[in-house]
Structure formats: C-alpha cells, structure tokens
Amino acid sequence: MLDDFFVRALLAGIGVALTAGPLGCFVVWRRMAYFGDTMAHAGLLGVALSLVLQVAPVFGVFVVAATIAGALLLLDRRGALSTDALLGLLSHGTLAVGLVLVALMTWVRIDLTALLFGDVLAVGVTDIALIWAGGAVVLAGLFWFWRPLLADTVHPDLAAAEGMHPERARAVLMLLMALVIAVAMKVVGVLLITSLLIIPAAAARRLAATPEAMAVLAALTGVLAVVLGLFASLQWDTPSGPSIVVAAILLFGAGLALPALRLGR
C-alpha cells in the first residue's frame, strides 16, 4: 500500500507531465530550449518577489516569467543583441538576482534545494489542485490555438497571409509556457523544468507521424517518466526531481533503439 505523500506526488507529477508533453512539442519544433531555460530561471526571481509582496508563489512565478518573455520579444525586435546573447543575459541575470534576494531574506526560511531541483514528495492537496487546474488551462489554450501555433511554427509568413495572427499565437505560447513553469516548479524545480518540456517531446518525435500523435505520445512518455522516476526514487532513496529527469532520458534512449514506428500515420 502506497503512502499518501507518494500518491500525492504521483498525481502532481502526472498532472505536470500531461501538460508539459504537448507544450514541449512546440518547444522542440521551434528550437526554443534555451528560451524555456530563461523563463524557468526567472521563476526563482518570481518566488523571491512573491515572498516580498506576500502573494502566492505560483502567481509571482507566472508574472515574472511572462514579463521576461515579453521583454525578450521587445529586445529581440530592436536587434541590439543576438537572440542567444539576450537569452544568456536574461537567464543568468534573473537567476542571480533571485538567488541574491533569497539570500537577503534572512527572516524567511527557504529550502533553496527544493526550489532549484523540486520537491514533489512535499506537495499538498492545494498544490495538486493548482497543477491540474493550470494544466487544464494550458491544454485548453493549446487546443484552441493549435492551428495558428502549428501554422506559425511551419511557415510564419503563410500563417500571416491566411489571417492566423502569428504574433498573437506566439504571445499565447509564451503565456502558456509561463503558466507551466509556475505550476511545475514544485515538482522538478527551476533548473529541471525545461527537461520535462523537451525530453518527452524529443523522445516522441521520431515515433509519431503527425503533430497530434507526437503531442499525445509526448504526454504519455512524460507520465511514464514520472511514474518510473518516483518509484526509483522511493526504491533507491534518490532525489525525486532528478530521478524523473533520468527516467525521461532513459526513455529517450530506449526510443532511439526502437525502429521509427510513425504512430498516428
């Protein structure tokens, strides 16, 4: 019989995986891995500011991640620096500022390791409700904007010519990523969130024949990684967040050994 804390961890991890998998497909297709890292690193700054302002950490992380995404889009349009230079500046800058603010808040007891690498075994019922509610919003947004997002990913100019408003689709994608990062932080931490977006999607890419099949397969791969990682963590007393990521990497390696099945053809 599984303990209550482990069941809660499974529910939280599965909720994040079901959301991160389909969204991660766009991260892989658009080659936005570094962008995801930048938004995730900004999450620590969001936690620090939420503690200062005494608001919910999920809200603080979402607002800061969305703000960083908007700032990156504006700076990228000005062309003062290359995109990768801007990403590096914002990624490391926000992470450093967040760490400094956390260190300065001596009146608050903060588990920095849990923030950086996650602590899914400590989630409560409220955390699970936030994860599943946020995941439902993300999946609904992906379903509603699937065609514009896909068209903008394949050919932005053609998407604009067909009146699909690619700029609006990109803004929606940024907001959805910010929301996933906000709800997933407690599961895998700010340093590992992007791995749960990228690895399941990358594992599903060569096995799916259509974008829709890849999204479903990425979600299932993420769920399997969560289950295997948590049971491995329970068995060998390893950190839960990194164990989930290791399980996802092993599934990716196993997928490379399989023939390209092209599911959903």
Short mmCIF file of N, CA and C in Angstrom, two decimals, residues 62-219:
data_model
loop_
_atom_site.label_atom_id
_atom_site.label_comp_id
_atom_site.label_asym_id
_atom_site.label_seq_id
_atom_site.Cartn_x
_atom_site.Cartn_y
_atom_site.Cartn_z
N PHE A 62 4.55 33.12 -12.40
CA PHE A 62 3.87 33.34 -13.68
C PHE A 62 4.08 34.76 -14.18
N VAL A 63 3.91 35.74 -13.31
CA VAL A 63 4.05 37.14 -13.72
C VAL A 63 5.49 37.44 -14.17
N VAL A 64 6.47 36.98 -13.40
CA VAL A 64 7.86 37.25 -13.76
C VAL A 64 8.25 36.54 -15.05
N ALA A 65 7.85 35.27 -15.20
CA ALA A 65 8.19 34.53 -16.42
C ALA A 65 7.55 35.18 -17.64
N ALA A 66 6.28 35.59 -17.52
CA ALA A 66 5.61 36.25 -18.63
C ALA A 66 6.27 37.59 -18.95
N THR A 67 6.70 38.32 -17.91
CA THR A 67 7.36 39.61 -18.12
C THR A 67 8.70 39.42 -18.84
N ILE A 68 9.44 38.41 -18.43
CA ILE A 68 10.72 38.13 -19.08
C ILE A 68 10.52 37.76 -20.54
N ALA A 69 9.48 36.97 -20.81
CA ALA A 69 9.18 36.61 -22.20
C ALA A 69 8.85 37.84 -23.03
N GLY A 70 8.02 38.74 -22.47
CA GLY A 70 7.69 39.96 -23.18
C GLY A 70 8.91 40.85 -23.40
N ALA A 71 9.76 40.95 -22.38
CA ALA A 71 10.98 41.76 -22.51
C ALA A 71 11.89 41.20 -23.59
N LEU A 72 11.99 39.87 -23.65
CA LEU A 72 12.84 39.26 -24.67
C LEU A 72 12.32 39.55 -26.07
N LEU A 73 11.00 39.47 -26.26
CA LEU A 73 10.42 39.75 -27.57
C LEU A 73 10.67 41.20 -27.98
N LEU A 74 10.54 42.13 -27.03
CA LEU A 74 10.77 43.54 -27.35
C LEU A 74 12.24 43.81 -27.66
N LEU A 75 13.15 43.25 -26.85
CA LEU A 75 14.57 43.46 -27.08
C LEU A 75 15.03 42.81 -28.38
N ASP A 76 14.43 41.66 -28.69
CA ASP A 76 14.79 40.97 -29.93
C ASP A 76 14.41 41.79 -31.15
N ARG A 77 13.28 42.50 -31.08
CA ARG A 77 12.85 43.33 -32.20
C ARG A 77 13.80 44.50 -32.44
N ARG A 78 14.38 45.02 -31.36
CA ARG A 78 15.29 46.16 -31.50
C ARG A 78 16.59 45.75 -32.17
N GLY A 79 16.97 44.48 -32.06
CA GLY A 79 18.15 43.99 -32.75
C GLY A 79 19.47 44.47 -32.18
N ALA A 80 19.47 44.95 -30.94
CA ALA A 80 20.72 45.43 -30.35
C ALA A 80 21.69 44.29 -30.10
N LEU A 81 21.17 43.13 -29.69
CA LEU A 81 22.00 41.95 -29.44
C LEU A 81 21.38 40.75 -30.14
N SER A 82 22.17 39.72 -30.35
CA SER A 82 21.64 38.49 -30.93
C SER A 82 20.72 37.81 -29.92
N THR A 83 19.86 36.94 -30.42
CA THR A 83 18.88 36.29 -29.56
C THR A 83 19.54 35.46 -28.47
N ASP A 84 20.59 34.71 -28.85
CA ASP A 84 21.24 33.86 -27.84
C ASP A 84 21.93 34.70 -26.78
N ALA A 85 22.46 35.86 -27.15
CA ALA A 85 23.08 36.74 -26.16
C ALA A 85 22.03 37.31 -25.19
N LEU A 86 20.87 37.68 -25.74
CA LEU A 86 19.78 38.17 -24.89
C LEU A 86 19.29 37.08 -23.94
N LEU A 87 19.18 35.87 -24.45
CA LEU A 87 18.75 34.75 -23.62
C LEU A 87 19.73 34.50 -22.48
N GLY A 88 21.01 34.52 -22.80
CA GLY A 88 22.02 34.31 -21.77
C GLY A 88 22.00 35.41 -20.73
N LEU A 89 21.83 36.65 -21.18
CA LEU A 89 21.79 37.78 -20.25
C LEU A 89 20.59 37.65 -19.30
N LEU A 90 19.41 37.42 -19.86
CA LEU A 90 18.20 37.34 -19.04
C LEU A 90 18.20 36.09 -18.17
N SER A 91 18.67 34.97 -18.72
CA SER A 91 18.65 33.72 -17.97
C SER A 91 19.52 33.80 -16.72
N HIS A 92 20.79 34.12 -16.92
CA HIS A 92 21.72 34.15 -15.79
C HIS A 92 21.48 35.36 -14.89
N GLY A 93 21.03 36.46 -15.49
CA GLY A 93 20.76 37.65 -14.70
C GLY A 93 19.61 37.46 -13.73
N THR A 94 18.49 36.92 -14.21
CA THR A 94 17.33 36.70 -13.34
C THR A 94 17.63 35.64 -12.29
N LEU A 95 18.37 34.59 -12.67
CA LEU A 95 18.72 33.56 -11.70
C LEU A 95 19.60 34.14 -10.59
N ALA A 96 20.59 34.96 -10.97
CA ALA A 96 21.49 35.55 -9.98
C ALA A 96 20.74 36.52 -9.07
N VAL A 97 19.88 37.36 -9.65
CA VAL A 97 19.12 38.30 -8.83
C VAL A 97 18.20 37.55 -7.87
N GLY A 98 17.58 36.48 -8.36
CA GLY A 98 16.71 35.68 -7.50
C GLY A 98 17.47 35.06 -6.34
N LEU A 99 18.65 34.53 -6.61
CA LEU A 99 19.46 33.93 -5.54
C LEU A 99 19.90 34.97 -4.52
N VAL A 100 20.26 36.17 -4.99
CA VAL A 100 20.66 37.23 -4.07
C VAL A 100 19.50 37.66 -3.19
N LEU A 101 18.32 37.82 -3.78
CA LEU A 101 17.15 38.22 -3.00
C LEU A 101 16.79 37.16 -1.96
N VAL A 102 16.87 35.90 -2.35
CA VAL A 102 16.58 34.82 -1.41
C VAL A 102 17.58 34.85 -0.25
N ALA A 103 18.85 35.09 -0.57
CA ALA A 103 19.87 35.13 0.48
C ALA A 103 19.66 36.31 1.43
N LEU A 104 19.15 37.44 0.89
CA LEU A 104 18.94 38.63 1.72
C LEU A 104 17.73 38.50 2.64
N MET A 105 16.80 37.63 2.29
CA MET A 105 15.59 37.48 3.11
C MET A 105 15.86 36.51 4.26
N THR A 106 16.62 36.98 5.22
CA THR A 106 17.02 36.13 6.35
C THR A 106 15.86 35.82 7.28
N TRP A 107 14.77 36.59 7.20
CA TRP A 107 13.63 36.36 8.06
C TRP A 107 12.70 35.26 7.55
N VAL A 108 13.00 34.75 6.35
CA VAL A 108 12.18 33.69 5.76
C VAL A 108 13.04 32.44 5.61
N ARG A 109 12.50 31.31 6.04
CA ARG A 109 13.21 30.04 5.89
C ARG A 109 12.85 29.43 4.54
N ILE A 110 13.86 29.32 3.67
CA ILE A 110 13.64 28.85 2.31
C ILE A 110 14.53 27.65 2.03
N ASP A 111 13.93 26.61 1.49
CA ASP A 111 14.69 25.43 1.07
C ASP A 111 15.15 25.65 -0.37
N LEU A 112 16.36 26.16 -0.53
CA LEU A 112 16.85 26.51 -1.85
C LEU A 112 16.98 25.28 -2.75
N THR A 113 17.36 24.15 -2.18
CA THR A 113 17.49 22.93 -2.98
C THR A 113 16.14 22.52 -3.58
N ALA A 114 15.08 22.65 -2.78
CA ALA A 114 13.74 22.32 -3.29
C ALA A 114 13.34 23.26 -4.42
N LEU A 115 13.70 24.55 -4.32
CA LEU A 115 13.37 25.49 -5.38
C LEU A 115 14.13 25.17 -6.67
N LEU A 116 15.39 24.78 -6.52
CA LEU A 116 16.22 24.54 -7.70
C LEU A 116 15.93 23.19 -8.35
N PHE A 117 15.68 22.15 -7.53
CA PHE A 117 15.54 20.80 -8.07
C PHE A 117 14.18 20.17 -7.80
N GLY A 118 13.29 20.89 -7.14
CA GLY A 118 11.95 20.39 -6.90
C GLY A 118 11.85 19.53 -5.66
N ASP A 119 10.62 19.41 -5.16
CA ASP A 119 10.34 18.56 -4.01
C ASP A 119 8.92 18.03 -4.15
N VAL A 120 8.73 17.16 -5.12
CA VAL A 120 7.39 16.68 -5.43
C VAL A 120 6.80 15.87 -4.29
N LEU A 121 7.65 15.29 -3.43
CA LEU A 121 7.14 14.50 -2.31
C LEU A 121 6.51 15.36 -1.22
N ALA A 122 6.69 16.68 -1.33
CA ALA A 122 6.14 17.57 -0.32
C ALA A 122 4.87 18.29 -0.79
N VAL A 123 4.35 17.94 -1.96
CA VAL A 123 3.16 18.62 -2.47
C VAL A 123 1.95 18.28 -1.61
N GLY A 124 1.04 19.23 -1.51
CA GLY A 124 -0.20 19.02 -0.79
C GLY A 124 -1.39 19.00 -1.72
N VAL A 125 -2.55 18.90 -1.15
CA VAL A 125 -3.78 18.85 -1.94
C VAL A 125 -3.97 20.14 -2.73
N THR A 126 -3.65 21.28 -2.10
CA THR A 126 -3.78 22.57 -2.79
C THR A 126 -2.84 22.65 -3.98
N ASP A 127 -1.61 22.14 -3.82
CA ASP A 127 -0.65 22.13 -4.94
C ASP A 127 -1.18 21.29 -6.09
N ILE A 128 -1.75 20.12 -5.78
CA ILE A 128 -2.29 19.26 -6.82
C ILE A 128 -3.44 19.95 -7.56
N ALA A 129 -4.30 20.63 -6.80
CA ALA A 129 -5.41 21.34 -7.43
C ALA A 129 -4.90 22.44 -8.37
N LEU A 130 -3.85 23.18 -7.94
CA LEU A 130 -3.27 24.21 -8.80
C LEU A 130 -2.65 23.62 -10.05
N ILE A 131 -1.94 22.50 -9.89
CA ILE A 131 -1.29 21.87 -11.03
C ILE A 131 -2.31 21.40 -12.06
N TRP A 132 -3.36 20.73 -11.60
CA TRP A 132 -4.36 20.20 -12.54
C TRP A 132 -5.21 21.32 -13.13
N ALA A 133 -5.51 22.35 -12.34
CA ALA A 133 -6.27 23.48 -12.87
C ALA A 133 -5.44 24.25 -13.90
N GLY A 134 -4.18 24.51 -13.56
CA GLY A 134 -3.30 25.18 -14.52
C GLY A 134 -3.07 24.34 -15.76
N GLY A 135 -2.93 23.02 -15.57
CA GLY A 135 -2.76 22.14 -16.72
C GLY A 135 -3.97 22.14 -17.63
N ALA A 136 -5.17 22.19 -17.04
CA ALA A 136 -6.39 22.24 -17.85
C ALA A 136 -6.44 23.51 -18.67
N VAL A 137 -6.01 24.64 -18.08
CA VAL A 137 -5.99 25.90 -18.82
C VAL A 137 -5.00 25.83 -19.98
N VAL A 138 -3.81 25.25 -19.72
CA VAL A 138 -2.79 25.14 -20.77
C VAL A 138 -3.27 24.25 -21.91
N LEU A 139 -3.83 23.09 -21.58
CA LEU A 139 -4.31 22.18 -22.62
C LEU A 139 -5.46 22.79 -23.41
N ALA A 140 -6.34 23.51 -22.73
CA ALA A 140 -7.43 24.18 -23.42
C ALA A 140 -6.89 25.25 -24.37
N GLY A 141 -5.87 26.00 -23.92
CA GLY A 141 -5.26 27.00 -24.78
C GLY A 141 -4.57 26.38 -25.99
N LEU A 142 -3.88 25.27 -25.76
CA LEU A 142 -3.24 24.58 -26.89
C LEU A 142 -4.29 24.07 -27.88
N PHE A 143 -5.36 23.52 -27.38
CA PHE A 143 -6.42 23.01 -28.26
C PHE A 143 -7.03 24.15 -29.08
N TRP A 144 -7.26 25.28 -28.44
CA TRP A 144 -7.92 26.40 -29.11
C TRP A 144 -7.01 27.05 -30.15
N PHE A 145 -5.72 27.16 -29.84
CA PHE A 145 -4.79 27.84 -30.74
C PHE A 145 -3.89 26.86 -31.49
N TRP A 146 -4.28 25.59 -31.57
CA TRP A 146 -3.42 24.58 -32.18
C TRP A 146 -3.08 24.92 -33.63
N ARG A 147 -4.09 25.23 -34.44
CA ARG A 147 -3.84 25.52 -35.87
C ARG A 147 -2.98 26.76 -36.05
N PRO A 148 -3.28 27.90 -35.39
CA PRO A 148 -2.40 29.06 -35.56
C PRO A 148 -0.97 28.80 -35.07
N LEU A 149 -0.82 28.10 -33.95
CA LEU A 149 0.51 27.80 -33.44
C LEU A 149 1.28 26.90 -34.41
N LEU A 150 0.59 25.89 -34.93
CA LEU A 150 1.24 24.96 -35.85
C LEU A 150 1.60 25.66 -37.16
N ALA A 151 0.68 26.49 -37.66
CA ALA A 151 0.95 27.21 -38.90
C ALA A 151 2.11 28.18 -38.74
N ASP A 152 2.17 28.87 -37.60
CA ASP A 152 3.27 29.80 -37.35
C ASP A 152 4.59 29.06 -37.19
N THR A 153 4.55 27.86 -36.65
CA THR A 153 5.75 27.05 -36.50
C THR A 153 6.29 26.60 -37.86
N VAL A 154 5.37 26.20 -38.74
CA VAL A 154 5.78 25.68 -40.05
C VAL A 154 6.19 26.81 -40.98
N HIS A 155 5.35 27.86 -41.09
CA HIS A 155 5.64 28.95 -42.02
C HIS A 155 4.97 30.22 -41.53
N PRO A 156 5.68 31.08 -40.80
CA PRO A 156 5.07 32.29 -40.23
C PRO A 156 4.44 33.21 -41.27
N ASP A 157 5.12 33.40 -42.41
CA ASP A 157 4.59 34.31 -43.43
C ASP A 157 3.27 33.78 -44.01
N LEU A 158 3.21 32.48 -44.24
CA LEU A 158 1.97 31.89 -44.76
C LEU A 158 0.85 31.99 -43.73
N ALA A 159 1.21 31.79 -42.46
CA ALA A 159 0.21 31.91 -41.39
C ALA A 159 -0.35 33.33 -41.33
N ALA A 160 0.53 34.33 -41.51
CA ALA A 160 0.06 35.72 -41.52
C ALA A 160 -0.81 36.00 -42.73
N ALA A 161 -0.43 35.45 -43.89
CA ALA A 161 -1.22 35.66 -45.10
C ALA A 161 -2.61 35.06 -45.00
N GLU A 162 -2.73 33.98 -44.23
CA GLU A 162 -4.03 33.33 -44.06
C GLU A 162 -4.83 33.91 -42.89
N GLY A 163 -4.32 35.00 -42.29
CA GLY A 163 -5.05 35.67 -41.24
C GLY A 163 -5.07 34.95 -39.92
N MET A 164 -4.03 34.17 -39.62
CA MET A 164 -3.99 33.41 -38.37
C MET A 164 -3.30 34.16 -37.23
N HIS A 165 -2.85 35.40 -37.49
CA HIS A 165 -2.26 36.25 -36.46
C HIS A 165 -1.13 35.54 -35.71
N PRO A 166 -0.01 35.30 -36.40
CA PRO A 166 1.09 34.57 -35.74
C PRO A 166 1.66 35.28 -34.52
N GLU A 167 1.65 36.61 -34.50
CA GLU A 167 2.16 37.33 -33.33
C GLU A 167 1.32 37.01 -32.10
N ARG A 168 0.01 36.95 -32.28
CA ARG A 168 -0.86 36.61 -31.15
C ARG A 168 -0.62 35.17 -30.72
N ALA A 169 -0.42 34.28 -31.69
CA ALA A 169 -0.15 32.88 -31.35
C ALA A 169 1.14 32.75 -30.55
N ARG A 170 2.17 33.52 -30.91
CA ARG A 170 3.43 33.46 -30.17
C ARG A 170 3.24 33.98 -28.75
N ALA A 171 2.47 35.05 -28.60
CA ALA A 171 2.22 35.58 -27.27
C ALA A 171 1.48 34.57 -26.40
N VAL A 172 0.51 33.87 -26.99
CA VAL A 172 -0.22 32.83 -26.27
C VAL A 172 0.73 31.72 -25.85
N LEU A 173 1.63 31.32 -26.74
CA LEU A 173 2.59 30.26 -26.41
C LEU A 173 3.48 30.68 -25.25
N MET A 174 3.91 31.92 -25.22
CA MET A 174 4.74 32.41 -24.13
C MET A 174 3.98 32.35 -22.79
N LEU A 175 2.71 32.77 -22.82
CA LEU A 175 1.90 32.76 -21.60
C LEU A 175 1.68 31.32 -21.12
N LEU A 176 1.45 30.40 -22.04
CA LEU A 176 1.25 29.00 -21.66
C LEU A 176 2.52 28.41 -21.05
N MET A 177 3.67 28.76 -21.62
CA MET A 177 4.93 28.29 -21.05
C MET A 177 5.15 28.85 -19.65
N ALA A 178 4.81 30.14 -19.47
CA ALA A 178 4.96 30.75 -18.15
C ALA A 178 4.07 30.05 -17.13
N LEU A 179 2.86 29.68 -17.54
CA LEU A 179 1.95 29.00 -16.62
C LEU A 179 2.45 27.61 -16.26
N VAL A 180 2.96 26.87 -17.24
CA VAL A 180 3.51 25.54 -16.97
C VAL A 180 4.68 25.64 -16.00
N ILE A 181 5.57 26.60 -16.23
CA ILE A 181 6.71 26.77 -15.34
C ILE A 181 6.25 27.08 -13.92
N ALA A 182 5.21 27.91 -13.80
CA ALA A 182 4.72 28.29 -12.48
C ALA A 182 4.17 27.09 -11.71
N VAL A 183 3.40 26.23 -12.40
CA VAL A 183 2.78 25.10 -11.69
C VAL A 183 3.73 23.92 -11.54
N ALA A 184 4.78 23.86 -12.38
CA ALA A 184 5.68 22.71 -12.35
C ALA A 184 6.88 22.90 -11.44
N MET A 185 7.08 24.11 -10.94
CA MET A 185 8.30 24.40 -10.17
C MET A 185 8.45 23.48 -8.98
N LYS A 186 7.37 23.19 -8.27
CA LYS A 186 7.48 22.38 -7.07
C LYS A 186 7.79 20.92 -7.39
N VAL A 187 7.51 20.49 -8.62
CA VAL A 187 7.73 19.10 -8.99
C VAL A 187 9.19 18.84 -9.35
N VAL A 188 9.75 19.65 -10.25
CA VAL A 188 11.12 19.41 -10.72
C VAL A 188 12.07 20.58 -10.49
N GLY A 189 11.59 21.72 -10.00
CA GLY A 189 12.47 22.84 -9.70
C GLY A 189 12.82 23.67 -10.93
N VAL A 190 13.38 24.87 -10.68
CA VAL A 190 13.63 25.80 -11.77
C VAL A 190 14.74 25.32 -12.72
N LEU A 191 15.66 24.51 -12.22
CA LEU A 191 16.76 24.06 -13.07
C LEU A 191 16.40 22.86 -13.94
N LEU A 192 15.28 22.20 -13.65
CA LEU A 192 14.94 20.97 -14.38
C LEU A 192 13.61 21.04 -15.11
N ILE A 193 12.92 22.17 -15.02
CA ILE A 193 11.61 22.28 -15.66
C ILE A 193 11.70 22.06 -17.16
N THR A 194 12.69 22.69 -17.79
CA THR A 194 12.80 22.61 -19.24
C THR A 194 13.01 21.18 -19.71
N SER A 195 13.67 20.36 -18.89
CA SER A 195 13.89 18.96 -19.28
C SER A 195 12.58 18.21 -19.42
N LEU A 196 11.59 18.53 -18.59
CA LEU A 196 10.29 17.86 -18.68
C LEU A 196 9.50 18.36 -19.88
N LEU A 197 9.87 19.53 -20.40
CA LEU A 197 9.27 20.02 -21.63
C LEU A 197 9.92 19.39 -22.86
N ILE A 198 11.24 19.25 -22.81
CA ILE A 198 11.98 18.87 -24.02
C ILE A 198 12.10 17.36 -24.21
N ILE A 199 12.51 16.65 -23.15
CA ILE A 199 12.88 15.25 -23.32
C ILE A 199 11.72 14.37 -23.78
N PRO A 200 10.53 14.42 -23.15
CA PRO A 200 9.43 13.59 -23.66
C PRO A 200 9.05 13.93 -25.10
N ALA A 201 9.06 15.22 -25.45
CA ALA A 201 8.74 15.61 -26.83
C ALA A 201 9.80 15.10 -27.80
N ALA A 202 11.06 15.19 -27.40
CA ALA A 202 12.14 14.68 -28.25
C ALA A 202 12.04 13.17 -28.42
N ALA A 203 11.66 12.47 -27.35
CA ALA A 203 11.51 11.02 -27.44
C ALA A 203 10.37 10.63 -28.37
N ALA A 204 9.32 11.45 -28.39
CA ALA A 204 8.14 11.13 -29.21
C ALA A 204 8.31 11.52 -30.67
N ARG A 205 9.28 12.38 -30.95
CA ARG A 205 9.37 12.97 -32.29
C ARG A 205 9.56 11.93 -33.39
N ARG A 206 10.48 11.00 -33.20
CA ARG A 206 10.77 10.04 -34.26
C ARG A 206 9.78 8.88 -34.31
N LEU A 207 8.87 8.82 -33.33
CA LEU A 207 7.91 7.71 -33.29
C LEU A 207 6.52 8.12 -33.75
N ALA A 208 6.32 9.41 -34.02
CA ALA A 208 4.99 9.89 -34.39
C ALA A 208 5.00 10.41 -35.82
N ALA A 209 3.90 10.16 -36.51
CA ALA A 209 3.81 10.57 -37.91
C ALA A 209 3.13 11.92 -38.08
N THR A 210 2.37 12.36 -37.09
CA THR A 210 1.65 13.62 -37.17
C THR A 210 1.94 14.46 -35.93
N PRO A 211 1.75 15.77 -36.02
CA PRO A 211 1.95 16.61 -34.83
C PRO A 211 1.04 16.21 -33.67
N GLU A 212 -0.20 15.86 -33.98
CA GLU A 212 -1.13 15.47 -32.93
C GLU A 212 -0.68 14.19 -32.23
N ALA A 213 -0.21 13.23 -33.01
CA ALA A 213 0.28 11.98 -32.43
C ALA A 213 1.51 12.23 -31.58
N MET A 214 2.36 13.14 -32.01
CA MET A 214 3.56 13.46 -31.24
C MET A 214 3.17 14.08 -29.90
N ALA A 215 2.16 14.96 -29.90
CA ALA A 215 1.73 15.60 -28.66
C ALA A 215 1.20 14.57 -27.67
N VAL A 216 0.38 13.63 -28.16
CA VAL A 216 -0.17 12.59 -27.28
C VAL A 216 0.94 11.68 -26.76
N LEU A 217 1.84 11.28 -27.65
CA LEU A 217 2.93 10.39 -27.26
C LEU A 217 3.89 11.08 -26.28
N ALA A 218 4.12 12.37 -26.45
CA ALA A 218 4.97 13.12 -25.52
C ALA A 218 4.35 13.16 -24.13
N ALA A 219 3.03 13.35 -24.07
CA ALA A 219 2.35 13.36 -22.78
C ALA A 219 2.47 12.01 -22.09
#
